[in-house]
Amino acid sequence: MLGRLGSGGMGRVFLGRSPGGATVAVKVVHPHFAHDDEFRARFRREVEAARRVGGAWTAPVLDAGPDDDVPWVATGYVAGPSLSDAVAEHGPLPEETLRPMGAGLAEALAAVHGLGLVHRDVKPSNVLLTLDGPRLIDFGIARATDGTASLTASGASVGSPGYMSPEQILGRPVTGAGDVFSLGAVLVFAATGQSPFPGDSAPTLLYLVVHEEPQLHGLTGELGELALACLSKDPAGRPEPAELVDRLTAGGEAAHLVRPGWLPPPVTEQISRRAVELLAMEAQPAAAPERRDDGLPSGPVPLQQAEYGPGAFGPPPVLDGTAPGAAAGAGAPGAPPADGAAAAATPPAGAAGAALGAAAATGPERRAEVGLRSRRFSCTLVLSVAGALAALGLGLFLVPGLLDDGGADRPQAQNPTGGNSAGNGNDSGNEDGAGGSGGAATDSPSPDPTKTVDSVPDRFLGTWNGEVLQDNGVPNGRVSVEIEEGGKGEYVAYFDYSLYDVAHCYSRAKLTAATGGSLVLREEDDPARKNSEGVCAPGTSEVTLTHKGGATVEYRSDAEASGNPRATLRKGGG
């Protein structure tokens, strides 16, 4: 267990890691539900059904313990804020966000209804926003509370009063139309920042839902019409999820609307911050296990060197927050993996969090592993703290102060003649390496950009900077490269990948080929400079720099795992 995420009407939610390396959310049911035999039977049946739920807009159920003393269920962890948090912090969402969000949620409901399930708790806090689309969570779990979904003798209700359908509140049979009602309320909240049934107490909210017409708070146009149709008191008058998808996408599907930039920039940054927080949590070294009286070590379970996969997830912690103990074995710090697996392929040198960014950009089903010192861990992104993870590859909008800047100046290359390489004077320098007093540099004729050369052309010399993007347009931070004189097989370029000046990953590169207008470099870790802890992975990649004329160079890397990053570099500036 890595920490506690929160709590709700059903139970507490913890962040954990499976033996297979997956980041998971573990929901531990409140004890009073555990004593209800009917609840347990429904929970068991619906968890099994929920295992079949998949697709781009849900978090998969990985494992569960319906028969444990305290029932629990583990789902894939999605890196991203809830809709309720995003709106509270950043305000209502624009239409270009509302349409793909609504369509994605409607597609998720259509898929689940097709399995004979009803969500029964669609609300803003059960909608997560990620870089590659929305996620609807808690499938199958709300259905397990069917026997207590209406008001109980004590007046308590399992659900969210402002988002429950009238029939659910009244204890009548609930169908998929109830989820559509809740989705309509969610759309109004996302668009306006207010519930369609505003009230300051549960009884007031329940009364308004059953007896009063919804308030759209100025939401007009097609979105207002759709929300109003969803909020019909009559279940038969509400549209089907497929109809919602069709109208929100103009006859297409949600995936066509989810593209880079579908979320407002402040929400994108929030997602990335959460991803970095998880990354920092994962990077904490495991404490040395304590010894028990029987001679077996106990204490926190160390991160294991294991492949990502749907491994069985053990029992969650007891509700007092005590973490389960575990015997140290092959997974202990410094020990080899139990299965003897070789280290996973790693992102290119200097690519901080590159594998995380790739997972974020390709959706929850893609997993990437990051090599880190003597261990590796994997994350499920959307940029998964949220699939976590939601990182931005190199550009993880890091929280200031979260990661130490372990940067160190690169030793300056020595000028064997002691002269000023930029000058064209005749002084050769003195004995202690002081530069000569050569005159100012003069422009030299541009070399033939197609002619093969054996060394770095003068036009590339100097420092180049620029913002990096993945090939799908997702920002990837900033890169600075200093290019020096040298020939094939020599180190001629030194890279600094900056995570918004909070963390740095350093690399160096040998010249492998060159023309008058391009350089091909083999990039690797730079042992002379210390990377920021917990964000950089070793490895190599091929980088191509193409001079575009003037003071502009095009940067491209073949690092597929980090999104084939590219950048337009400018000499001496951004």
PDB file of C-alpha atoms in Angstrom, residues 344-352 370-373 506-509 522-526 536-542 559:
ATOM      1  CA  ALA A 344      13.068  -3.963 -19.284  1.00  0.00           C
ATOM      2  CA  ALA A 345      13.915  -1.858 -22.268  1.00  0.00           C
ATOM      3  CA  THR A 346      14.357   1.697 -21.124  1.00  0.00           C
ATOM      4  CA  PRO A 347      13.553   5.111 -22.572  1.00  0.00           C
ATOM      5  CA  PRO A 348      16.258   7.172 -24.254  1.00  0.00           C
ATOM      6  CA  ALA A 349      18.917   8.904 -22.254  1.00  0.00           C
ATOM      7  CA  GLY A 350      17.689  12.066 -20.630  1.00  0.00           C
ATOM      8  CA  ALA A 351      14.059  11.201 -21.212  1.00  0.00           C
ATOM      9  CA  ALA A 352      12.638  11.952 -17.796  1.00  0.00           C
ATOM     10  CA  VAL A 370      10.735   2.747 -16.568  1.00  0.00           C
ATOM     11  CA  GLY A 371      14.229   1.522 -15.706  1.00  0.00           C
ATOM     12  CA  LEU A 372      15.387   3.239 -12.530  1.00  0.00           C
ATOM     13  CA  ARG A 373      18.716   2.367 -10.919  1.00  0.00           C
ATOM     14  CA  TYR A 506      21.387  14.909 -18.660  1.00  0.00           C
ATOM     15  CA  SER A 507      22.868  13.069 -21.628  1.00  0.00           C
ATOM     16  CA  ARG A 508      25.739  13.260 -24.067  1.00  0.00           C
ATOM     17  CA  ALA A 509      25.920  12.157 -27.690  1.00  0.00           C
ATOM     18  CA  ARG A 522      23.861   8.456 -30.593  1.00  0.00           C
ATOM     19  CA  GLU A 523      22.603   9.730 -27.242  1.00  0.00           C
ATOM     20  CA  GLU A 524      23.465   8.129 -23.896  1.00  0.00           C
ATOM     21  CA  ASP A 525      23.634   8.990 -20.202  1.00  0.00           C
ATOM     22  CA  ASP A 526      26.180  11.614 -19.164  1.00  0.00           C
ATOM     23  CA  CYS A 536      15.435   9.725 -15.227  1.00  0.00           C
ATOM     24  CA  ALA A 537      16.042   6.391 -16.908  1.00  0.00           C
ATOM     25  CA  PRO A 538      19.215   5.124 -18.568  1.00  0.00           C
ATOM     26  CA  GLY A 539      19.318   4.118 -22.199  1.00  0.00           C
ATOM     27  CA  THR A 540      20.298   5.214 -25.688  1.00  0.00           C
ATOM     28  CA  SER A 541      18.518   6.748 -28.654  1.00  0.00           C
ATOM     29  CA  GLU A 542      19.273   8.247 -32.038  1.00  0.00           C
ATOM     30  CA  ALA A 559      12.529   7.123 -29.017  1.00  0.00           C
TER      31      ALA A 559
END
